[in-house]
PDB file of C-alpha atoms and ligand atoms in Angstrom:
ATOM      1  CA  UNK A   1    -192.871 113.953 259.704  1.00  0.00           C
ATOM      2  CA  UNK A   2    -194.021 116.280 256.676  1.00  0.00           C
ATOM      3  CA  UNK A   3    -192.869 119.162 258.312  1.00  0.00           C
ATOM      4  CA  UNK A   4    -189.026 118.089 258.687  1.00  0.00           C
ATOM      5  CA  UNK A   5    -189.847 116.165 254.674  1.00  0.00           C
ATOM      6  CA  UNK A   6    -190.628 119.914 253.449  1.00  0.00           C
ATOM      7  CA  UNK A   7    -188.127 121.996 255.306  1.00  0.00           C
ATOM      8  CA  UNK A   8    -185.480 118.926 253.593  1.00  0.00           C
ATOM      9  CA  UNK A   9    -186.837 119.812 250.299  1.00  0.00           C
ATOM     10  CA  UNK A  10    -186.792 123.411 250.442  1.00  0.00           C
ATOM     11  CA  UNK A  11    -183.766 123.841 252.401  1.00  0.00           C
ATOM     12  CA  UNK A  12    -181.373 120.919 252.136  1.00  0.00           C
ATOM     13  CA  UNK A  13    -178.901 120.655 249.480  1.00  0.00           C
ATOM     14  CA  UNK A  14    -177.299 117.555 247.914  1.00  0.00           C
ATOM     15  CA  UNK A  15    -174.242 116.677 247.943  1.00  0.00           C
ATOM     16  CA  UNK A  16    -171.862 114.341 246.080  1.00  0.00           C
ATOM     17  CA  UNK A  17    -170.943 111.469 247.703  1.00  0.00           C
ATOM     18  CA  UNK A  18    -174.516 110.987 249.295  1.00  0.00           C
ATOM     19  CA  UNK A  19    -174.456 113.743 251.825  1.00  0.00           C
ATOM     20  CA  UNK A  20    -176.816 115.740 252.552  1.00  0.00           C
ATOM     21  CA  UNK A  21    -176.180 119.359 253.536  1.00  0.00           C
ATOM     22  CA  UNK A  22    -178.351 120.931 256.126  1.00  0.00           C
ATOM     23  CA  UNK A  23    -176.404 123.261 257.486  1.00  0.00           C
ATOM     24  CA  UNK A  24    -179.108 126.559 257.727  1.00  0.00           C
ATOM     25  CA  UNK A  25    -181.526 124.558 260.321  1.00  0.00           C
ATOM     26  CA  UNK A  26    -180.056 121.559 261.500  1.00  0.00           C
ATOM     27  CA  UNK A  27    -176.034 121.787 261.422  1.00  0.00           C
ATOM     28  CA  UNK A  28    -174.474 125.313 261.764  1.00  0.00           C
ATOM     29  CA  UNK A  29    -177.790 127.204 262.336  1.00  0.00           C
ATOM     30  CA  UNK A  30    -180.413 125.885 264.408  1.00  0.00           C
ATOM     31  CA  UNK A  31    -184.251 126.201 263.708  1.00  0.00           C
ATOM     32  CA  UNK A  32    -184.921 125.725 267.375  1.00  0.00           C
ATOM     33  CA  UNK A  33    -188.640 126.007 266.426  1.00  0.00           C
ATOM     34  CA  UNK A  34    -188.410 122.753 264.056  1.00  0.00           C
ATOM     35  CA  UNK A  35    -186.505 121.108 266.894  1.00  0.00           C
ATOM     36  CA  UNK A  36    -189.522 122.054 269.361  1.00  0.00           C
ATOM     37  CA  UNK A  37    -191.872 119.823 266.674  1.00  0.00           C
ATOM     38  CA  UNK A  38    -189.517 117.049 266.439  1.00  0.00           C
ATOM     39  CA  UNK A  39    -189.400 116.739 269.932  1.00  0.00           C
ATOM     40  CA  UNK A  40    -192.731 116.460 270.818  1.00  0.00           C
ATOM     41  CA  UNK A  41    -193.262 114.050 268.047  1.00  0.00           C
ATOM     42  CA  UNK A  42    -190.951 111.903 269.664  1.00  0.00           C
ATOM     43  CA  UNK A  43    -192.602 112.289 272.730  1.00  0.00           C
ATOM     44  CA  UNK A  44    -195.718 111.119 271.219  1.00  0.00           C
ATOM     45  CA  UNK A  45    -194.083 108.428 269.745  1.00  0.00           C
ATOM     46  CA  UNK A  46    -192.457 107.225 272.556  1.00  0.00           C
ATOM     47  CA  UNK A  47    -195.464 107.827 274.915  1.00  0.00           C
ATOM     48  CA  UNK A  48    -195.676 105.040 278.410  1.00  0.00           C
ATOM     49  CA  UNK A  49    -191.594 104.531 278.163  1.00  0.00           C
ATOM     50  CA  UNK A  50    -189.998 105.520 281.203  1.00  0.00           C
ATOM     51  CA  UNK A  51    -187.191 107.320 279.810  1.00  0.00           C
ATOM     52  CA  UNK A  52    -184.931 109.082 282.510  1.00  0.00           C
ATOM     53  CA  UNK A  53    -182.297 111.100 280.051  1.00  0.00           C
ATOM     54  CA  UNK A  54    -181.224 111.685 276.604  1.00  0.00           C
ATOM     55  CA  UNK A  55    -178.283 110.525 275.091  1.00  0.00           C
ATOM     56  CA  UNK A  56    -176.507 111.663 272.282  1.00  0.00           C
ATOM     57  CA  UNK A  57    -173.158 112.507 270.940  1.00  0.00           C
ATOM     58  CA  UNK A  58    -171.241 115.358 269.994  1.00  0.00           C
ATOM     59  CA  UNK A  59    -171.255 117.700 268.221  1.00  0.00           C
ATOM     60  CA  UNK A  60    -174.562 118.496 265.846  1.00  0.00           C
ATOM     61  CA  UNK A  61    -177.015 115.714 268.041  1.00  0.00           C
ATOM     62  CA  UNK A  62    -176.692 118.049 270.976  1.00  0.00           C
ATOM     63  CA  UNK A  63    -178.891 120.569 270.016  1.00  0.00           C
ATOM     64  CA  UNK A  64    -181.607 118.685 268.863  1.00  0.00           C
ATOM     65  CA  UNK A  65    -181.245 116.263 271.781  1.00  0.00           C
ATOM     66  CA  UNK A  66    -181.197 119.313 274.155  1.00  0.00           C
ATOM     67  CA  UNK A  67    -184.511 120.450 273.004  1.00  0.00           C
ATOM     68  CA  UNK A  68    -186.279 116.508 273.469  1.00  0.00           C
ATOM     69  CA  UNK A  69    -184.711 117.051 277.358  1.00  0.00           C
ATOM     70  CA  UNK A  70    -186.352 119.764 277.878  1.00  0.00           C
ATOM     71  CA  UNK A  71    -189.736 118.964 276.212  1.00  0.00           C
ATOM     72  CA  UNK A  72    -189.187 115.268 278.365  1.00  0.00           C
ATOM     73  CA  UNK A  73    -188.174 117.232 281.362  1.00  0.00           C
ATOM     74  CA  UNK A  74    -185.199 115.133 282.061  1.00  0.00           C
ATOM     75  CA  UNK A  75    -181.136 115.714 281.703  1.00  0.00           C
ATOM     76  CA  UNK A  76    -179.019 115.198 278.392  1.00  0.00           C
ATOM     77  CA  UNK A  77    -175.601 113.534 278.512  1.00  0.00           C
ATOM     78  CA  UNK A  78    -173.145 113.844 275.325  1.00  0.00           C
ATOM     79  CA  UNK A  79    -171.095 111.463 274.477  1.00  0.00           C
ATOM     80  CA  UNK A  80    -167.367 113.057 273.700  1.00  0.00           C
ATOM     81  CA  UNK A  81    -165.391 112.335 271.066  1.00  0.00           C
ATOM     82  CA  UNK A  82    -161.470 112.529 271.770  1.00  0.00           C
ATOM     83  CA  UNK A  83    -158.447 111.390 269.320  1.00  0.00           C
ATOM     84  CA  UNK A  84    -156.532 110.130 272.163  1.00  0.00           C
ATOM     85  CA  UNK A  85    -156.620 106.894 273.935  1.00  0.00           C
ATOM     86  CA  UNK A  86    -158.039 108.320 277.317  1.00  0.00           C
ATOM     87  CA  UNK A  87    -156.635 106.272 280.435  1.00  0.00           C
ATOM     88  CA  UNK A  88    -158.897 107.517 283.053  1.00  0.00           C
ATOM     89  CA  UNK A  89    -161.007 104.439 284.433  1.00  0.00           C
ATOM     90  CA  UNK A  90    -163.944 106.248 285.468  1.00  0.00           C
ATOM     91  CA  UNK A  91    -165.408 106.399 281.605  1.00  0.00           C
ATOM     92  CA  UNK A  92    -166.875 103.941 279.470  1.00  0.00           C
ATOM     93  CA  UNK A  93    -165.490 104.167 276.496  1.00  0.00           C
ATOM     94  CA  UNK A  94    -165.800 102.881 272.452  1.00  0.00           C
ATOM     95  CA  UNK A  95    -164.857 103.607 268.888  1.00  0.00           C
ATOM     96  CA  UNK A  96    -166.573 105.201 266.468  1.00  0.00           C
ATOM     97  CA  UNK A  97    -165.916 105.886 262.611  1.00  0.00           C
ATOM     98  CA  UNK A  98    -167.116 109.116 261.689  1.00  0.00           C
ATOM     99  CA  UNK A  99    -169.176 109.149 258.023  1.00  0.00           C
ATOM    100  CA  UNK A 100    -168.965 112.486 257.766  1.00  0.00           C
ATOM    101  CA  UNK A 101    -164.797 113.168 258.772  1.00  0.00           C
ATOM    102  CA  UNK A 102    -163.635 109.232 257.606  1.00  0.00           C
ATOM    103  CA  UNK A 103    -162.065 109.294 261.050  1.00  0.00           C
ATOM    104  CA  UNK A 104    -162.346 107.405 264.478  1.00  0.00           C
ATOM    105  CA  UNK A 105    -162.299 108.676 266.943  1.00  0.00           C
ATOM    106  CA  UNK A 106    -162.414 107.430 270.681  1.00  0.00           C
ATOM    107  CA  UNK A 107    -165.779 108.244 272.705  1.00  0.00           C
ATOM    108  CA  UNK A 108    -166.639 108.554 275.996  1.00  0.00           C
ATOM    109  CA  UNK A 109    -168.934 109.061 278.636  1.00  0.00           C
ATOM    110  CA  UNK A 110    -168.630 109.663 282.898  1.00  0.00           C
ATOM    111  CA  UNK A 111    -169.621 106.514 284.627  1.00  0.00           C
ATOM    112  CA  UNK A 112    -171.034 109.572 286.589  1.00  0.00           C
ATOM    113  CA  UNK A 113    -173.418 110.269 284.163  1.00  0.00           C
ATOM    114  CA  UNK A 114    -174.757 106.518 282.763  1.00  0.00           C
ATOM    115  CA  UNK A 115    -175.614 103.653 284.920  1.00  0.00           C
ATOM    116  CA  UNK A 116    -177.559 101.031 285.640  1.00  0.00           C
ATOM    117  CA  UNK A 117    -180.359 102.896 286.635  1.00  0.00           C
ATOM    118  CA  UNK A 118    -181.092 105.049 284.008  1.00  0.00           C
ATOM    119  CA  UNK A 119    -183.735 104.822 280.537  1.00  0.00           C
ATOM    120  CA  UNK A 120    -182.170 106.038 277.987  1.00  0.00           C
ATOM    121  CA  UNK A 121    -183.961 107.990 274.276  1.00  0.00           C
ATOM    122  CA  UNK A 122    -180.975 108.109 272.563  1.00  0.00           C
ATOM    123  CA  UNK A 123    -181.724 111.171 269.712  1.00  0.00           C
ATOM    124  CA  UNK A 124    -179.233 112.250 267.073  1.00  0.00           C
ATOM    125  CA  UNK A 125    -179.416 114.442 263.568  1.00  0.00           C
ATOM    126  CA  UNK A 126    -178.688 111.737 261.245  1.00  0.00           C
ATOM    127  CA  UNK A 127    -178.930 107.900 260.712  1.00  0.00           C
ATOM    128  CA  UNK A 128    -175.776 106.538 257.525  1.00  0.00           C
ATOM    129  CA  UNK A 129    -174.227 103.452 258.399  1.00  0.00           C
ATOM    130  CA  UNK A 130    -175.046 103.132 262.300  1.00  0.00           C
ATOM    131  CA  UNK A 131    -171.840 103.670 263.711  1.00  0.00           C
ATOM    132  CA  UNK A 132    -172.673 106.400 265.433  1.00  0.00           C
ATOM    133  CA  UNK A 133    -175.747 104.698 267.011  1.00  0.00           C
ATOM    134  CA  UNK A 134    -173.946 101.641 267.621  1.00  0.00           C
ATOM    135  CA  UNK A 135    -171.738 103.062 269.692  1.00  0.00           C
ATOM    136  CA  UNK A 136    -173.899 104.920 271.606  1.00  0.00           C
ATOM    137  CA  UNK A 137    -175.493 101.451 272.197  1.00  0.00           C
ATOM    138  CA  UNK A 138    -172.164  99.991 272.953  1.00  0.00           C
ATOM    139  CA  UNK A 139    -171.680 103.121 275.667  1.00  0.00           C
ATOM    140  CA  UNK A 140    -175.159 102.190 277.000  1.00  0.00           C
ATOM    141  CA  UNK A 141    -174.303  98.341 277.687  1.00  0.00           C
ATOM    142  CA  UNK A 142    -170.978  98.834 278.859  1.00  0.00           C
ATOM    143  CA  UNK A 143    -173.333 101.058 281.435  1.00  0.00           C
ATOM    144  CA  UNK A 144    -175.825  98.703 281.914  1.00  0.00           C
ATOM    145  CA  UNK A 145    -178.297 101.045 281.247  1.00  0.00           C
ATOM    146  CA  UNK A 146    -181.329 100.295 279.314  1.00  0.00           C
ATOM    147  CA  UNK A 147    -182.479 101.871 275.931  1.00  0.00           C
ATOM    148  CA  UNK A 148    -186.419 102.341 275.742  1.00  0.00           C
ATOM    149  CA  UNK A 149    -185.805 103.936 272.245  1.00  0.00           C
ATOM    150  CA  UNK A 150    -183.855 105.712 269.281  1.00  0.00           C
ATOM    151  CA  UNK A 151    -184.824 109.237 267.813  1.00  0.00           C
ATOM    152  CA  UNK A 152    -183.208 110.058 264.644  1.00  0.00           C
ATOM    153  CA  UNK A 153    -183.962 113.198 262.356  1.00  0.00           C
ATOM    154  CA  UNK A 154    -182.948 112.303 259.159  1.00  0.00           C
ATOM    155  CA  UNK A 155    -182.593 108.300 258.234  1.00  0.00           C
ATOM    156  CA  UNK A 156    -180.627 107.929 255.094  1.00  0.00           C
ATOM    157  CA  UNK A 157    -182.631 104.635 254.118  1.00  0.00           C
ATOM    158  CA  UNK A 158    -179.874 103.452 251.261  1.00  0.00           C
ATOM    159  CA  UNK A 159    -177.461 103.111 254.046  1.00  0.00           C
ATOM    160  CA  UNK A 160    -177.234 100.180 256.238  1.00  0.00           C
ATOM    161  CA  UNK A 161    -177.772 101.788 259.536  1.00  0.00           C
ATOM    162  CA  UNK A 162    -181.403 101.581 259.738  1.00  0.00           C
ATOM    163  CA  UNK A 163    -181.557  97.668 259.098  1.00  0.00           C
ATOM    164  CA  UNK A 164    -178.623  97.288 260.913  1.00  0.00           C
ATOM    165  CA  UNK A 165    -180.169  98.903 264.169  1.00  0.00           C
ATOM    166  CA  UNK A 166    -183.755  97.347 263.646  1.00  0.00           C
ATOM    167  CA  UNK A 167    -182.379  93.971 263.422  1.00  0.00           C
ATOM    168  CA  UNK A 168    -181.400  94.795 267.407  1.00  0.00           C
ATOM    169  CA  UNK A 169    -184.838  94.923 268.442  1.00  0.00           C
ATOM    170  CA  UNK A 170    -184.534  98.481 269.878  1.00  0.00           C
ATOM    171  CA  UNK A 171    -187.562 101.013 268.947  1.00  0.00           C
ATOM    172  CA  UNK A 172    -185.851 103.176 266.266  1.00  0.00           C
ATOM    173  CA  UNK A 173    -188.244 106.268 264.917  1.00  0.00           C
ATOM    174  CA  UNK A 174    -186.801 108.260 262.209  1.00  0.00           C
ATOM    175  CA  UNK A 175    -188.577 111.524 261.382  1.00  0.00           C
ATOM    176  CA  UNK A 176    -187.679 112.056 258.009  1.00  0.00           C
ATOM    177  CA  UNK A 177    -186.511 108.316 256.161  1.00  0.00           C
ATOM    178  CA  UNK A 178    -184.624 109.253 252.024  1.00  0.00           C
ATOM    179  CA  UNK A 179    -185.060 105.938 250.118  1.00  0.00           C
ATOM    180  CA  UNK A 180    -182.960 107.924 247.330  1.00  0.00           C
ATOM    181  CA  UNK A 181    -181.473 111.887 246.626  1.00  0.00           C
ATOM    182  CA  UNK A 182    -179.804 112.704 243.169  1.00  0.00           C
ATOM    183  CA  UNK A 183    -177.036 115.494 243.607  1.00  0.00           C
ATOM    184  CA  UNK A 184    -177.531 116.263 239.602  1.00  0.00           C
ATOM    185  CA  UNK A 185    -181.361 116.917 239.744  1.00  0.00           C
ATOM    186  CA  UNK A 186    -182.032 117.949 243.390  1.00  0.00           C
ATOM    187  CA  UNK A 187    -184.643 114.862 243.783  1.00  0.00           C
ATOM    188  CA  UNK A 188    -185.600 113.639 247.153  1.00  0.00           C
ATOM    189  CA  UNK A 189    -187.576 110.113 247.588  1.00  0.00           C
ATOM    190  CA  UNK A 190    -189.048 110.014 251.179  1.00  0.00           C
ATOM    191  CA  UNK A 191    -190.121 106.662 252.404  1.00  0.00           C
ATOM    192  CA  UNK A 192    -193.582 106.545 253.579  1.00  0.00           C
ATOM    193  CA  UNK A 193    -194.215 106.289 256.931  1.00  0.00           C
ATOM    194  CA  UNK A 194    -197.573 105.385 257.767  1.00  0.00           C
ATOM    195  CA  UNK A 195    -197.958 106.080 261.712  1.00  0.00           C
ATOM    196  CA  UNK A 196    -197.009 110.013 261.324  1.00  0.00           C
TER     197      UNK A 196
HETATM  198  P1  LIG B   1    -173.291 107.005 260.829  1.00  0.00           P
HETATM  199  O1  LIG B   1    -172.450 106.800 262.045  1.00  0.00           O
HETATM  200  O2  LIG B   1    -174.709 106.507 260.988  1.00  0.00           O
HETATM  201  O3  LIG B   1    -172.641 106.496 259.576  1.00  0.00           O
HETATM  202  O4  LIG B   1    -173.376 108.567 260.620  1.00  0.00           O
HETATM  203  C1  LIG B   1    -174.036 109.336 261.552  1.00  0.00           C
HETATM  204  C2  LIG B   1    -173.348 110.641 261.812  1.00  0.00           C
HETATM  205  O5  LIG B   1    -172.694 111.154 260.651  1.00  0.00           O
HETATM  206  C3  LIG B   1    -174.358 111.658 262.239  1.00  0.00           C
HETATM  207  O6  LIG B   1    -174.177 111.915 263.608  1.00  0.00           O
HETATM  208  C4  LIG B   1    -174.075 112.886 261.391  1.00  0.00           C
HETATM  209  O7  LIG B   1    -173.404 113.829 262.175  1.00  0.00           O
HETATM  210  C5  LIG B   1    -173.162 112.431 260.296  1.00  0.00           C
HETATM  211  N1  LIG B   1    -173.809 112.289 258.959  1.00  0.00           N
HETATM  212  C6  LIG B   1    -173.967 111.131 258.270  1.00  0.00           C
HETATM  213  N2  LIG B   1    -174.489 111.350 257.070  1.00  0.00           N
HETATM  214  C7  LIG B   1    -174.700 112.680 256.973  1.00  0.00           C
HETATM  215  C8  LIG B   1    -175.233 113.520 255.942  1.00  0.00           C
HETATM  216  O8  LIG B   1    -175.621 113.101 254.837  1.00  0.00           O
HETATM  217  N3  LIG B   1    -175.314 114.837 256.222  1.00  0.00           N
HETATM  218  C9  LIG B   1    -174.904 115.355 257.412  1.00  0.00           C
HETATM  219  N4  LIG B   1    -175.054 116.672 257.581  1.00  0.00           N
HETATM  220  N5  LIG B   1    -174.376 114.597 258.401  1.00  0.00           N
HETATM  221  C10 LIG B   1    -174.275 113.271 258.186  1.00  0.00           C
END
């Protein structure tokens, strides 16, 4: 999606270790106007799937996913991290390792709030190694709930998450996919993407 591509390249910074810092639209401010775009992309691209409610997990896919709910008209549930082992039955619950804080932590959702019933776009800000996702996926099958599709902003295509999550079958469409970024020069390498 050029416009996410160019707001990347004029706003995002570098850095080392292969993050990316995009903290003035995406992660500490929110440019609810860019979100408005993204959403309806994905709503284009995941036209004819009878998707029920948005999942996502806290804290920074919230917004975003917030803003696909309401442009899909239908009700966002966040999946909560917790350190603790949590002992009440009436969650479904999984690890996940955090890129971004080298932690895990334990996350959970209501058995309220995800069941068998429900068609799930799962949307998030960012796409490294997958764990993330794949626990969102694990939350999802534990519910028996069935996932028409994956929204991701940014795709960091020299991790492993992307394969790793394609190679499941599941519909994944990342708005904005880096094939490289170099913290010493400032250069971004989008992949193409040929259907946006
Ligand atoms: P994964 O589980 O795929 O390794 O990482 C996904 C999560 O880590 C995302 O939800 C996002 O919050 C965070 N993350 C991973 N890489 C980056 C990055 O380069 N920049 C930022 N801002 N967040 C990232």
């Amino acid at each position: 999606m050029k416009l996410l591509e160019d707001r990347i390249r004029k706003d995002g910074i570098i850095r080392e270790g292969n993050v990316l810092k995009v903290d003035s639209f995406i992660n500490h401010q929110m440019d609810i106007a860019l979100f408005r775009e993204m959403a309806r992309e994905w709503k284009r691209l995941f036209a004819g799937k009878p998707i029920n409610k948005v999942l996502t997990i806290e804290a920074s896919g919230i917004g975003i996913a917030a803003v696909v709910a309401s442009e899909l008209n239908v009700p966002v549930v966040f999946a909560k991290k917790s350190m603790s082992i949590n002992l009440d039955y009436d969650n479904y619950e999984t690890q996940i390792q955090s890129f971004t804080h080298k932690k895990i932590y334990n996350v959970i959702v209501s058995k309220k709030f995800l069941t068998p019933e429900d068609h799930l776009l799962i949307v998030d800000d960012f796409l490294a190694n997958g764990c993330a996702l794949m626990g969102l996926l694990e939350l999802a099958a534990e519910a028996g709930a069935t996932v028409e599709g994956i929204g991701i902003g940014i795709e960091k295509g020299f991790q492993a998450g992307g394969e790793l999550v394609r190679s499941k079958g599941v519909q994944l469409e990342s708005l904005a996919i880096i094939e490289s970024m170099d913290s010493t020069t400032g250069e971004i390498v989008f992949r193409p993407q040929p259907h946006q």
